[in-house]
Coordinates of C-alpha atoms in Angstrom, one line a residue:
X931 CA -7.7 -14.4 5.5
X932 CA -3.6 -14.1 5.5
X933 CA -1.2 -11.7 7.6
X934 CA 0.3 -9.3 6.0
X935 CA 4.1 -8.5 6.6
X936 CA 5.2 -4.8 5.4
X937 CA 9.0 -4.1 5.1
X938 CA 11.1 -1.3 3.1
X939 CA 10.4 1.9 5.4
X940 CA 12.5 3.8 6.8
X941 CA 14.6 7.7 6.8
X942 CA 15.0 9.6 3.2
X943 CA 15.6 12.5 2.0
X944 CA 12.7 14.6 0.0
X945 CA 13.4 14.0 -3.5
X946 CA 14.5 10.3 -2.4
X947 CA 13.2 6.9 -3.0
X948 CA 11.8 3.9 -1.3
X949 CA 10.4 0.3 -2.2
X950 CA 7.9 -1.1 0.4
X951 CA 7.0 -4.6 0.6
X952 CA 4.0 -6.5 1.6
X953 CA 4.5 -10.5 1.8
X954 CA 1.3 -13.0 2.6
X955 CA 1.2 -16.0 4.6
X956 CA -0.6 -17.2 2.0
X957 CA -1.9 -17.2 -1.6
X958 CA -3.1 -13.5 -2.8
X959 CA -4.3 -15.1 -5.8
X960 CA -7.9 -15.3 -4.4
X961 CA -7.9 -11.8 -3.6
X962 CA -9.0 -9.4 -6.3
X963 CA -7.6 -6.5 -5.4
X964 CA -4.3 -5.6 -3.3
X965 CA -4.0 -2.0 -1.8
X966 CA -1.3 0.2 0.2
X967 CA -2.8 2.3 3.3
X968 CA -1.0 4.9 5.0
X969 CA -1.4 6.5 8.3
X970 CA 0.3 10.1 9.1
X971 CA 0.1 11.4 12.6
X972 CA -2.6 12.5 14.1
X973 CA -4.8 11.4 10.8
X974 CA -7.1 8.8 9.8
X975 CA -5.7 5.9 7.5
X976 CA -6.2 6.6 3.7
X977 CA -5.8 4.0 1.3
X978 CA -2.4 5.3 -1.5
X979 CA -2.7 3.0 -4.8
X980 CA -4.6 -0.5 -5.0
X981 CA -3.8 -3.4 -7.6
X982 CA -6.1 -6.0 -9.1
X983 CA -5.3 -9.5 -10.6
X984 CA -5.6 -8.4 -14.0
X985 CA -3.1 -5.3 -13.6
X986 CA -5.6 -2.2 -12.8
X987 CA -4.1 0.1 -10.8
X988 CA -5.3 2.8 -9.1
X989 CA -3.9 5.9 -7.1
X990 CA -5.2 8.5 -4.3
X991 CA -4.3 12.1 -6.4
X992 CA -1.3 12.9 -3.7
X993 CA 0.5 10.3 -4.8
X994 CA -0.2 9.8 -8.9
X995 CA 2.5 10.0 -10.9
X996 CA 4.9 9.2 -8.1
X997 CA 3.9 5.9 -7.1
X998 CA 3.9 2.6 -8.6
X999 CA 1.8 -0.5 -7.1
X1000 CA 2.7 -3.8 -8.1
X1001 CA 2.0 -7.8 -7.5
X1002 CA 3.8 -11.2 -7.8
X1003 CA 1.0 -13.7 -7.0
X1004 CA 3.2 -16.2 -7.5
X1005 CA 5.8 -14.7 -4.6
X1006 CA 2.1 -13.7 -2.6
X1007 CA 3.8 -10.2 -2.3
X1008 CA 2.8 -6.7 -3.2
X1009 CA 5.5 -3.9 -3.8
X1010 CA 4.7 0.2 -3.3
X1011 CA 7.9 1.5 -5.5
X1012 CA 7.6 5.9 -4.0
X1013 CA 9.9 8.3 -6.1
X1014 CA 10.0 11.8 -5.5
X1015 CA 9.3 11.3 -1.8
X1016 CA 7.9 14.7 0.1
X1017 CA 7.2 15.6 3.7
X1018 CA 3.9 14.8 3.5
X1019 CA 4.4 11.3 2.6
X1020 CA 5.6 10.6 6.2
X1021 CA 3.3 8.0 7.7
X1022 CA 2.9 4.3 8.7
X1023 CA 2.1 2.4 5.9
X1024 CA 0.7 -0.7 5.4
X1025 CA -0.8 -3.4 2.7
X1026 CA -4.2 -5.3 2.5
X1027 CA -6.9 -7.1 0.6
X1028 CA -9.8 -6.1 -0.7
X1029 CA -11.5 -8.9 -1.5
X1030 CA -15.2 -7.6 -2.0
X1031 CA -14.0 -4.5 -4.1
X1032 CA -16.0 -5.4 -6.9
X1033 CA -19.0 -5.7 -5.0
X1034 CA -19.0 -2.2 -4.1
X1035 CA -17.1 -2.6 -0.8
X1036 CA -13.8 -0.9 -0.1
X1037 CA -13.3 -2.1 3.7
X1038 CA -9.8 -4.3 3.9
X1039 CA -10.7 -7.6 4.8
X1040 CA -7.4 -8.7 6.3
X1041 CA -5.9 -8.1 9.7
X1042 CA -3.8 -5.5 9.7
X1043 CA 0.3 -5.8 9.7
X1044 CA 2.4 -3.6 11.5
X1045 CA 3.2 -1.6 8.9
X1046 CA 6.4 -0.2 8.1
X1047 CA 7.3 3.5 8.9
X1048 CA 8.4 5.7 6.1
X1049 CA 10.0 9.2 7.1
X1050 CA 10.6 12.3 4.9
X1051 CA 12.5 14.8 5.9
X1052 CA 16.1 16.4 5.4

């Protein structure tokens, strides 16, 4: 396993944009599959956009279009680029692995971070 560091949240505008940043203690290159979870108030965690090692990408329908999910396995980081922020968007979010993906099995298999807080509103 690796902890996961997210940084990049923070106050915008609607209409605004934000880059979030998740670093690794250690090598992500094992890990198939890299994702960004968010957390709203008062709401169960949803996972936003995933990334595998060979460039899939993949994106809950709130935020297609919008979003953009990246990695640098050679940095061990994974970037959530958000234009065109909205209200809704408001939440904690945060990064992790999904190392058994391809078996089937969507459950993060890292701690979680703290996540960074991302807030929409004018």
């Amino acid at each position: 396993q690796v902890q996961l560091v997210e940084s990049g949240g923070g106050l915008v505008q609607p209409g605004g944009s934000l880059r979030l940043s998740c670093a690794a203690s250690g090598s992500i290159t094992g890990i198939n599959v890299m994702g960004w979870y968010r957390q709203a108030p008062g709401k169960e965690r949803e996972l936003v956009a995933l990334v595998a090692s060979g460039g899939f990408t993949k994106y809950g329908d709130s935020v297609k279009g919008r979003f953009t999910i990246s990695r640098d396995n050679a940095k061990n980081t994974v970037s959530l680029q958000m234009n065109s922020l909205k209200p809704e968007d408001t939440a904690v979010y945060y990064c992790n692995g999904l190392r058994l993906y391809y078996s089937g099995i969507e459950t993060p298999t890292e701690p979680w971070g703290q996540g960074t807080p991302v807030t929409v509103s004018s």
